[in-house]
C-alpha cells in the first residue's frame, strides 16, 4: 500500500462514509486529472462520471481556469471581506447578477419581475453555507417586515410587531447541506434524524416523484415516468393545501425552499414540466419568499436543450420555467469545481431590510473568514467565461443528446426501473423487478455494488441508494460518454443477472 493510502487510513475520516468498510480495503488515491479523466497514484485511469461529486464543469486541469488562478496568485491569494473589497469578487458579483436575471425568453416576465430582480450577492464557502445564508436572511427579513396583529395578551393591543416564528416549507426528501440550518430544511431521515434535537422545525410537502407517486395510475413502462404518468397534478394541489392550512394558523409560511427541475440527493428526482412554475406561483400567492437551491442544478447543468441563439444561454434551472426566486443559492460548479466558494443572490428588498443606523444593529451578523476569496472568484470568473461561450453551449447540447441516446441502451435491462435525465444529469433507478417497481432493500447495497463494478471498468461515480448517478463534466467526449454507459450496462448485468444465474 502506498504511503498516502496508509496515511489516509490512519488519519482521515471521510464524509458520508462507513469507515469500518473503508478501512477494509486500500483506498484509491487520486493523483492527477485532465479533462474527464482522473488518474490514481498507480497510474490507472478512470472517467469522472459524477464530475467529482457534481462540482466539475469543464474538466480537470482546464488551461483557462489554471491560468486565471495563476494570474491571481501573483497578486494575492486571499484578503478579508470584513472591511475590504477586492477586484475578482466584485466583478464576479456583477457577472452572477447579470447571468441570474435572464429568463428563457418570456417577454412578459421582464415587467413581472422587475422588482424581484436579484441585485445583491453574499459570498460564502459551499452549498450548505449558501443555504444557511438564505435561510437566515429569509427568517430575519420576515420577522422584520411581516407585522403580526397582537391580541389581548399584548399591553399595546393591535400594534404591529415582528412575526415571532417565521416557518419554512420544503420538499419531502430534500437535502440542502449539512450545517444545522440547512439540515433543518432537509427531510432525509437517514441523514437528519439523529440530529433532530439540534434542529428547528420545518414542514415538508410532497415532491413530484412520478416513478413512485401514489397518484400516478400508469403501469410501469420502459420510459421516463414523467412521460407516461397518469395523474391530475395532485402533488400541486397538496402544495396549495399546505399553504392554505398554514395561513389559517395565522402564521403563513415565510419561505418555500426547493431545488428547481431536479432534486439531487433525494435520488435524482425530476419534476414534470410546469410543476415548478405552478408551485412557485402558489407560494408567491401566499406571500412566501422563494429560496431556490441551485447548488447542483446551476451553471448550465440543466438547460442544454434550449435553443441557442447566442452565447447568452440561461445558466440556471429556475430560468427555464421563468421562475424568479428571492434567493438563488449557488456553489459546487461555481468555480468550475476548482475551489470551495459559494454565493447567495438576493433582491434589493431583502437587502434594504438590513439597512439602518449603526446602533440599530440591523446588520446581517453572519460571515466566514474566506468570504469573497480572490482565488475562488478568479476561478469562477474564468469558468463563467467558458460557460458563456458559444462553443461550450454547443458542446453541452451535443453531450446531452449523446447521453440521451446512450441511456436508451439500458432499458432492456430488467433491473433498470426508471431512467431520468435533466440536461446533463441522469439518475438510473435499479429495481428488483421493473414490472412491479419492487425496490432493492438497503442491505442489498445494489447501488454500491454496481458502482464498485463500474470502477473496475474504469468509471467512477457514487450512488444514491439504488440510484446510479451520471453527471459528466461538459468536456466529456462521445467515446467517453459511451464508455460510462457501457460500464454501467455491464456492471448491472454482472451484479444482478450473471450472479443470479450462477447461484
Ligand atoms: C442541492 C444541494 N444543496 C446543498 C448542498 C450542500 O452543498 P455542500 O456539500 O457544498 O455543502 C448539496 C450537496 O450535495 C446539494 O446537492
Coordinates of C-alpha atoms and ligand atoms in Angstrom, one line a residue:
X1 CA 0.0 0.0 0.0
X2 CA 1.5 3.4 -0.9
X3 CA 2.2 6.0 1.7
X4 CA -0.7 8.3 1.0
X5 CA -3.1 5.3 1.3
X6 CA -1.5 4.4 4.6
X7 CA -1.7 7.9 6.0
X8 CA -5.3 8.2 4.9
X9 CA -6.3 5.0 6.6
X10 CA -4.5 6.1 9.8
X11 CA -5.7 9.7 10.0
X12 CA -8.5 10.7 7.7
X13 CA -12.2 10.4 8.4
X14 CA -14.2 10.6 5.2
X15 CA -17.6 12.2 4.7
X16 CA -20.7 10.1 4.3
X17 CA -18.6 7.0 4.6
X18 CA -18.9 4.0 6.9
X19 CA -15.3 4.0 8.0
X20 CA -15.4 0.3 9.0
X21 CA -15.9 -0.6 5.4
X22 CA -13.4 2.0 4.2
X23 CA -10.7 0.5 6.4
X24 CA -11.2 -3.0 5.0
X25 CA -9.6 -2.0 1.7
X26 CA -6.9 0.0 0.1
X27 CA -8.2 3.5 -0.8
X28 CA -8.0 4.7 -4.4
X29 CA -5.6 7.7 -4.2
X30 CA -6.3 10.3 -6.9
X31 CA -3.1 11.9 -8.0
X32 CA -4.0 13.8 -11.2
X33 CA -6.8 14.8 -13.5
X34 CA -7.2 16.0 -17.1
X35 CA -10.5 16.7 -18.8
X36 CA -12.9 14.0 -17.7
X37 CA -10.1 11.6 -16.7
X38 CA -8.8 11.0 -13.2
X39 CA -5.5 9.1 -12.6
X40 CA -4.6 7.4 -9.4
X41 CA -1.2 7.1 -7.8
X42 CA -0.6 3.7 -9.6
X43 CA -1.2 5.4 -12.9
X44 CA -4.7 3.8 -13.5
X45 CA -7.2 6.0 -15.3
X46 CA -10.8 6.5 -14.6
X47 CA -13.6 8.5 -16.1
X48 CA -15.0 11.1 -13.6
X49 CA -18.7 10.1 -14.2
X50 CA -20.1 12.3 -11.4
X51 CA -17.9 15.3 -12.0
X52 CA -16.2 14.9 -8.6
X53 CA -19.4 14.9 -6.6
X54 CA -21.2 17.3 -9.0
X55 CA -18.7 20.1 -8.9
X56 CA -16.6 19.9 -12.0
X57 CA -17.9 21.6 -15.1
X58 CA -15.2 22.0 -17.8
X59 CA -12.9 19.1 -16.9
X60 CA -9.8 18.9 -14.7
X61 CA -6.7 21.0 -15.3
X62 CA -8.5 23.4 -17.7
X63 CA -5.9 25.7 -19.1
X64 CA -8.1 28.8 -18.8
X65 CA -9.0 28.3 -15.2
X66 CA -5.5 27.2 -14.3
X67 CA -4.2 30.4 -15.9
X68 CA -6.7 32.6 -14.1
X69 CA -5.7 31.2 -10.7
X70 CA -2.0 31.6 -11.5
X71 CA -2.5 35.2 -12.6
X72 CA -4.4 35.9 -9.3
X73 CA -1.8 34.1 -7.3
X74 CA 0.9 36.5 -8.5
X75 CA -1.2 39.3 -6.9
X76 CA -2.8 37.9 -3.7
X77 CA -4.5 34.6 -2.7
X78 CA -6.8 36.0 0.0
X79 CA -7.7 39.1 1.9
X80 CA -10.7 39.6 4.2
X81 CA -14.1 40.7 3.0
X82 CA -14.7 42.1 6.5
X83 CA -13.7 45.6 5.9
X84 CA -12.3 45.4 2.4
X85 CA -13.5 44.8 -1.2
X86 CA -11.4 43.0 -3.8
X87 CA -11.2 43.0 -7.6
X88 CA -12.3 39.5 -8.6
X89 CA -15.1 39.2 -6.1
X90 CA -16.7 42.5 -7.1
X91 CA -16.5 41.6 -10.8
X92 CA -17.9 38.1 -10.1
X93 CA -20.8 39.5 -8.2
X94 CA -21.8 41.7 -11.1
X95 CA -21.5 38.8 -13.6
X96 CA -23.6 36.5 -11.4
X97 CA -26.3 39.1 -11.1
X98 CA -26.3 39.6 -14.9
X99 CA -26.5 35.9 -15.5
X100 CA -29.2 35.3 -12.9
X101 CA -31.7 37.8 -14.2
X102 CA -32.1 36.3 -17.7
X103 CA -35.2 34.4 -18.4
X104 CA -35.6 31.7 -21.1
X105 CA -37.4 34.1 -23.3
X106 CA -40.7 35.0 -21.8
X107 CA -41.3 38.6 -22.8
X108 CA -43.9 39.2 -20.1
X109 CA -41.5 38.2 -17.4
X110 CA -39.5 41.3 -17.6
X111 CA -42.2 43.5 -16.3
X112 CA -43.5 40.9 -13.8
X113 CA -40.1 40.5 -12.1
X114 CA -38.6 43.9 -12.4
X115 CA -39.0 44.5 -8.6
X116 CA -38.0 40.9 -7.8
X117 CA -34.7 41.0 -9.6
X118 CA -31.7 39.6 -7.9
X119 CA -29.4 42.5 -7.1
X120 CA -27.0 41.6 -4.3
X121 CA -24.5 38.7 -3.7
X122 CA -23.5 37.3 -0.4
X123 CA -20.4 35.1 -0.8
X124 CA -19.7 32.1 1.4
X125 CA -17.9 28.7 1.1
X126 CA -20.1 25.8 0.0
X127 CA -23.6 24.8 -0.7
X128 CA -24.5 24.4 2.9
X129 CA -23.4 27.9 3.8
X130 CA -25.1 29.4 0.8
X131 CA -28.3 27.8 2.0
X132 CA -27.7 28.8 5.6
X133 CA -27.3 32.5 4.5
X134 CA -30.6 32.3 2.6
X135 CA -32.5 30.7 5.5
X136 CA -31.2 33.3 8.0
X137 CA -31.9 36.2 5.7
X138 CA -35.4 35.0 4.9
X139 CA -36.1 34.4 8.6
X140 CA -34.9 37.8 9.7
X141 CA -36.5 39.6 6.8
X142 CA -39.8 38.0 7.7
X143 CA -39.5 38.9 11.3
X144 CA -38.8 42.5 10.5
X145 CA -41.3 43.0 7.7
X146 CA -44.3 40.8 8.5
X147 CA -46.2 42.6 11.2
X148 CA -48.5 40.5 13.3
X149 CA -51.5 41.9 15.0
X150 CA -51.2 41.1 18.6
X151 CA -54.4 40.3 20.6
X152 CA -55.3 40.5 24.2
X153 CA -52.0 39.3 25.6
X154 CA -50.3 42.4 24.4
X155 CA -50.2 45.6 26.5
X156 CA -50.5 47.5 23.2
X157 CA -53.3 45.6 21.6
X158 CA -53.5 46.0 17.9
X159 CA -49.9 47.1 17.5
X160 CA -47.7 45.6 14.8
X161 CA -44.7 43.5 16.0
X162 CA -42.2 41.2 14.4
X163 CA -43.5 37.8 13.4
X164 CA -42.0 35.5 16.1
X165 CA -41.6 32.2 14.3
X166 CA -41.2 32.5 10.6
X167 CA -41.8 29.0 9.2
X168 CA -40.3 27.3 6.2
X169 CA -41.8 24.8 3.8
X170 CA -39.5 22.4 1.9
X171 CA -39.9 19.3 -0.2
X172 CA -40.1 15.7 1.0
X173 CA -36.7 14.0 0.5
X174 CA -34.9 17.4 0.4
X175 CA -31.2 17.8 1.0
X176 CA -29.8 21.3 1.3
X177 CA -26.5 20.6 3.1
X178 CA -25.1 19.7 6.5
X179 CA -24.9 22.8 8.6
X180 CA -27.7 22.9 11.2
X181 CA -29.9 25.3 9.4
X182 CA -29.5 23.5 6.1
X183 CA -30.2 20.2 7.8
X184 CA -33.4 21.7 9.3
X185 CA -34.7 22.5 5.8
X186 CA -33.9 18.9 4.8
X187 CA -36.1 15.9 5.0
X188 CA -33.9 12.8 4.5
X189 CA -34.5 10.8 7.8
X190 CA -31.4 8.6 7.2
X191 CA -29.1 11.7 7.3
X192 CA -31.1 14.0 9.5
X193 CA -33.0 12.1 12.2
X194 CA -30.0 11.7 14.5
X195 CA -29.7 15.5 14.8
X196 CA -33.4 16.2 15.3
X197 CA -32.7 17.6 18.8
X198 CA -30.4 20.2 17.3
X199 CA -32.8 21.4 14.6
X200 CA -35.6 24.0 14.1
X201 CA -38.8 22.6 12.8
X202 CA -39.7 22.9 9.1
X203 CA -42.7 21.5 7.3
X204 CA -42.5 19.3 4.2
X205 CA -44.7 18.7 1.3
X206 CA -44.8 16.0 -1.4
X207 CA -42.3 16.4 -4.2
X208 CA -43.3 15.1 -7.6
X209 CA -41.6 11.7 -7.8
X210 CA -43.6 10.5 -10.8
X211 CA -42.0 7.0 -10.8
X212 CA -43.2 6.2 -7.3
X213 CA -46.1 8.6 -7.0
X214 CA -49.2 7.2 -5.3
X215 CA -51.3 9.5 -7.6
X216 CA -49.7 8.1 -10.8
X217 CA -52.1 5.5 -12.1
X218 CA -50.0 4.4 -15.0
X219 CA -48.4 0.9 -15.1
X220 CA -44.6 0.9 -15.5
X221 CA -43.4 1.4 -19.0
X222 CA -39.9 1.4 -20.5
X223 CA -39.7 5.2 -20.5
X224 CA -39.2 8.1 -18.1
X225 CA -42.2 8.0 -15.7
X226 CA -42.8 11.7 -16.3
X227 CA -43.6 11.0 -19.9
X228 CA -46.4 8.3 -19.3
X229 CA -47.7 9.4 -15.9
X230 CA -51.5 9.4 -15.4
X231 CA -52.4 12.0 -12.8
X232 CA -54.0 15.4 -12.3
X233 CA -51.1 17.1 -10.8
X234 CA -52.4 16.1 -7.3
X235 CA -48.9 17.0 -6.0
X236 CA -49.5 20.6 -6.9
X237 CA -52.9 20.5 -5.1
X238 CA -51.1 19.3 -2.0
X239 CA -48.8 22.3 -2.1
X240 CA -51.8 24.6 -2.3
X241 CA -53.4 22.8 0.6
X242 CA -50.3 23.1 2.7
X243 CA -50.0 26.8 2.2
X244 CA -53.7 27.4 2.8
X245 CA -53.6 25.3 6.1
X246 CA -50.6 27.3 7.4
X247 CA -52.3 30.6 6.5
X248 CA -55.3 29.5 8.6
X249 CA -53.0 29.1 11.6
X250 CA -52.2 32.8 11.3
X251 CA -48.6 32.4 10.5
X252 CA -48.2 32.0 6.7
X253 CA -45.0 30.3 5.6
X254 CA -42.1 32.7 5.4
X255 CA -40.4 30.9 2.5
X256 CA -40.6 27.9 0.2
X257 CA -37.4 26.1 -0.2
X258 CA -36.8 23.9 -3.3
X259 CA -34.3 22.5 -5.8
X260 CA -35.6 23.5 -9.3
X261 CA -36.2 20.9 -12.0
X262 CA -34.4 18.1 -10.2
X263 CA -33.9 17.1 -6.6
X264 CA -30.4 15.6 -6.3
X265 CA -29.7 13.8 -3.1
X266 CA -33.3 12.8 -2.8
X267 CA -32.5 10.3 -5.7
X268 CA -32.2 12.4 -8.8
X269 CA -35.9 13.1 -8.9
X270 CA -37.0 15.3 -11.8
X271 CA -40.1 17.5 -11.8
X272 CA -42.6 17.2 -14.7
X273 CA -42.9 20.3 -16.9
X274 CA -44.7 23.2 -15.3
X275 CA -44.6 21.8 -11.8
X276 CA -42.0 24.4 -10.7
X277 CA -43.9 27.3 -12.2
X278 CA -47.2 26.2 -10.7
X279 CA -45.9 25.7 -7.1
X280 CA -43.8 28.9 -7.2
X281 CA -47.0 30.8 -8.2
X282 CA -48.8 29.2 -5.3
X283 CA -46.0 30.1 -2.8
X284 CA -45.9 33.7 -4.1
X285 CA -49.7 33.9 -4.0
X286 CA -49.4 33.1 -0.2
X287 CA -46.8 35.7 0.3
X288 CA -43.9 33.3 0.8
X289 CA -40.3 34.0 -0.3
X290 CA -38.8 31.6 -2.8
X291 CA -35.4 30.0 -1.9
X292 CA -34.0 28.2 -4.9
X293 CA -31.2 25.8 -4.1
X294 CA -29.3 25.6 -7.4
X295 CA -26.2 24.1 -5.7
X296 CA -26.5 21.1 -8.0
X297 CA -28.6 22.4 -10.9
X298 CA -26.8 25.7 -11.5
X299 CA -24.3 26.7 -14.2
X300 CA -25.7 25.0 -17.3
X301 CA -26.3 21.5 -15.8
X302 CA -30.0 21.5 -16.8
X303 CA -30.6 23.7 -19.8
X304 CA -28.6 22.5 -22.8
X305 CA -31.8 21.6 -24.8
X306 CA -32.8 25.3 -25.1
X307 CA -32.4 26.9 -28.4
X308 CA -29.0 28.6 -28.7
X309 CA -29.4 32.0 -30.3
X310 CA -26.2 33.3 -29.0
X311 CA -23.9 32.7 -26.1
X312 CA -26.4 34.2 -23.7
X313 CA -28.0 30.9 -22.6
X314 CA -29.7 30.9 -19.3
X315 CA -27.4 29.2 -16.8
X316 CA -29.9 28.3 -14.0
X317 CA -32.8 25.8 -13.8
X318 CA -35.3 28.4 -12.5
X319 CA -34.9 30.4 -15.6
X320 CA -36.3 27.5 -17.7
X321 CA -39.8 27.9 -16.1
X322 CA -39.4 31.6 -15.8
X323 CA -39.4 31.4 -12.0
X324 CA -37.7 34.4 -10.3
X325 CA -36.6 33.4 -6.8
X326 CA -35.9 35.8 -3.9
X327 CA -32.8 33.8 -3.1
X328 CA -30.6 31.9 -5.5
X329 CA -28.1 29.6 -3.8
X330 CA -25.0 28.6 -5.8
X331 CA -21.9 26.6 -5.1
X332 CA -20.4 23.3 -6.4
X333 CA -19.8 24.3 -10.1
X334 CA -19.4 28.0 -9.4
X335 CA -15.6 27.8 -9.6
X336 CA -15.8 25.2 -12.3
X337 CA -15.4 22.7 -9.4
X338 CA -11.9 24.0 -8.6
X339 CA -12.2 25.8 -5.2
X340 CA -14.8 25.9 -2.4
X341 CA -16.8 29.1 -3.0
X342 CA -20.5 29.8 -2.9
X343 CA -22.9 32.7 -3.3
X344 CA -26.4 33.6 -2.2
X345 CA -28.1 36.1 -4.5
X346 CA -31.0 38.1 -3.3
X347 CA -33.2 41.1 -4.0
X348 CA -32.9 44.8 -3.1
X349 CA -36.0 44.3 -0.9
X350 CA -34.2 41.8 1.3
X351 CA -31.1 43.9 1.4
X352 CA -32.9 47.1 2.4
X353 CA -34.5 45.4 5.4
X354 CA -31.0 45.1 6.9
X355 CA -30.1 48.8 6.4
X356 CA -30.2 51.2 9.4
X357 CA -28.1 53.3 11.7
X358 CA -25.1 51.6 13.2
X359 CA -26.6 51.5 16.7
X360 CA -29.8 49.9 15.4
X361 CA -27.9 46.7 14.8
X362 CA -29.9 45.8 11.7
X363 CA -26.6 44.5 10.3
X364 CA -26.6 40.9 8.9
X365 CA -24.3 39.4 11.6
X366 CA -23.0 36.5 9.6
X367 CA -19.8 35.8 7.6
X368 CA -16.9 33.5 7.1
X369 CA -13.2 34.0 7.1
X370 CA -12.8 33.2 3.4
X371 CA -15.9 35.1 2.2
X372 CA -15.1 36.6 -1.3
X373 CA -11.8 34.7 -1.6
X374 CA -9.8 36.0 -4.6
X375 CA -8.6 32.7 -5.9
X376 CA -12.1 31.2 -5.9
X377 CA -13.5 34.3 -7.5
X378 CA -10.9 34.3 -10.3
X379 CA -11.6 30.6 -11.0
X380 CA -15.3 31.4 -11.0
X381 CA -14.9 34.3 -13.5
X382 CA -12.8 32.1 -15.8
X383 CA -15.4 29.3 -15.5
X384 CA -18.3 31.7 -16.3
X385 CA -16.5 33.0 -19.4
X386 CA -16.0 29.4 -20.7
X387 CA -19.7 28.6 -19.9
X388 CA -21.0 31.6 -21.8
X389 CA -19.0 30.9 -24.9
X390 CA -21.0 29.5 -27.9
X391 CA -18.6 26.6 -28.1
X392 CA -19.4 25.5 -24.5
X393 CA -23.2 25.9 -25.1
X394 CA -22.9 23.7 -28.2
X395 CA -20.8 21.1 -26.5
X396 CA -23.3 20.8 -23.7
X397 CA -26.2 20.4 -26.1
X398 CA -24.3 17.7 -28.1
X399 CA -23.3 15.9 -25.0
X400 CA -26.8 15.9 -23.7
X401 CA -28.0 14.3 -26.9
X402 CA -25.3 11.7 -26.7
X403 CA -26.3 10.9 -23.1
X404 CA -30.0 10.7 -24.0
X405 CA -29.2 8.3 -26.9
X406 CA -26.8 6.1 -24.9
X407 CA -29.2 5.8 -21.9
X408 CA -31.7 4.1 -24.2
X409 CA -29.5 1.0 -24.3
X410 CA -30.2 0.5 -20.6
X411 CA -34.0 -0.1 -20.9
X412 CA -33.7 -3.7 -21.9
X413 CA -32.1 -4.5 -18.5
X414 CA -34.9 -5.9 -16.3
X415 CA -33.2 -4.3 -13.2
X416 CA -33.5 -0.8 -14.5
X417 CA -36.8 0.7 -13.4
X418 CA -36.6 4.3 -14.3
X419 CA -34.1 6.5 -16.3
X420 CA -34.4 10.2 -15.5
X421 CA -32.5 12.8 -17.4
X422 CA -32.5 16.5 -17.0
X423 CA -29.9 18.2 -19.1
X424 CA -26.5 16.7 -18.2
X425 CA -27.8 14.9 -15.1
X426 CA -29.0 11.3 -15.2
X427 CA -30.4 9.1 -12.4
X428 CA -30.9 5.4 -13.2
X429 CA -33.1 3.7 -10.6
X430 CA -32.3 0.0 -10.0
X431 CA -35.2 -2.3 -9.0
X432 CA -35.7 -6.0 -8.4
X433 CA -38.4 -6.1 -11.0
X434 CA -39.3 -3.4 -13.4
X435 CA -42.9 -4.6 -13.9
X436 CA -43.7 -4.1 -10.2
X437 CA -41.2 -1.4 -9.3
X438 CA -40.1 -3.5 -6.4
X439 CA -37.1 -1.7 -4.9
X440 CA -33.9 -3.3 -3.6
X441 CA -33.6 -3.1 0.2
X442 CA -30.8 -1.0 1.7
X443 CA -29.0 -4.1 2.9
X444 CA -28.8 -5.3 -0.8
X445 CA -26.3 -2.4 -1.4
X446 CA -27.5 -2.5 -5.0
X447 CA -26.2 0.9 -6.0
X448 CA -22.9 0.4 -4.2
X449 CA -22.2 -2.9 -5.8
X450 CA -22.9 -1.6 -9.3
X451 CA -20.6 1.4 -8.7
X452 CA -17.8 -0.8 -7.4
X453 CA -18.2 -2.9 -10.5
X454 CA -18.1 0.2 -12.7
X455 CA -14.9 1.3 -11.0
X456 CA -13.3 -2.0 -12.1
X457 CA -14.2 -0.9 -15.6
X458 CA -12.6 2.5 -15.2
X459 CA -15.6 4.6 -14.4
X460 CA -16.1 6.4 -11.1
X461 CA -19.4 7.5 -9.7
X462 CA -21.3 7.3 -6.4
X463 CA -24.9 6.0 -6.0
X464 CA -27.7 7.5 -4.0
X465 CA -29.2 4.3 -2.6
X466 CA -30.5 2.4 -5.6
X467 CA -30.0 5.2 -8.0
X468 CA -26.8 5.4 -10.1
X469 CA -25.8 9.0 -10.9
X470 CA -24.2 10.1 -14.1
X471 CA -23.2 13.8 -14.2
X472 CA -20.3 14.1 -16.7
X473 CA -18.0 17.1 -17.0
X474 CA -19.1 19.2 -20.0
X475 CA -15.8 18.3 -21.8
X476 CA -16.6 14.6 -21.9
X477 CA -16.2 13.2 -25.4
X478 CA -18.8 11.0 -27.1
X479 CA -16.4 8.0 -26.7
X480 CA -16.0 8.7 -23.0
X481 CA -19.8 9.0 -22.6
X482 CA -20.3 5.7 -24.4
X483 CA -17.7 4.1 -22.1
X484 CA -19.6 5.4 -19.0
X485 CA -22.9 3.9 -20.2
X486 CA -21.2 0.6 -21.3
X487 CA -19.6 0.3 -17.9
X488 CA -23.0 0.8 -16.2
X489 CA -24.7 -1.7 -18.5
X490 CA -22.1 -4.3 -18.0
X491 CA -22.0 -3.7 -14.2
X492 CA -25.8 -4.1 -13.9
X493 CA -25.6 -7.3 -15.9
X494 CA -22.7 -8.7 -13.9
X495 CA -24.1 -7.8 -10.5
X496 CA -27.8 -8.8 -11.0
X497 CA -28.1 -11.1 -13.9
X498 CA -24.9 -13.2 -14.1
X499 CA -24.5 -13.6 -10.4
X500 CA -28.2 -14.7 -10.1
X501 CA -27.9 -17.3 -12.9
X502 CA -24.7 -18.8 -11.4
X503 CA -26.3 -19.2 -7.9
Ligands
LIG1 C1 -28.9 20.7 -3.7 C2 -27.8 20.8 -2.7 N1 -27.8 21.8 -1.8 C3 -26.8 21.9 -0.9 C4 -25.8 21.0 -0.9 C5 -24.7 21.2 0.1 O1 -23.5 21.6 -0.6 P1 -22.1 21.4 0.1 O2 -21.8 19.9 0.1 O3 -21.2 22.1 -0.9 O4 -22.1 22.0 1.4 C6 -25.8 19.9 -1.8 C7 -24.7 19.0 -1.8 O5 -24.7 17.9 -2.4 C8 -26.8 19.8 -2.7 O6 -26.9 18.8 -3.6

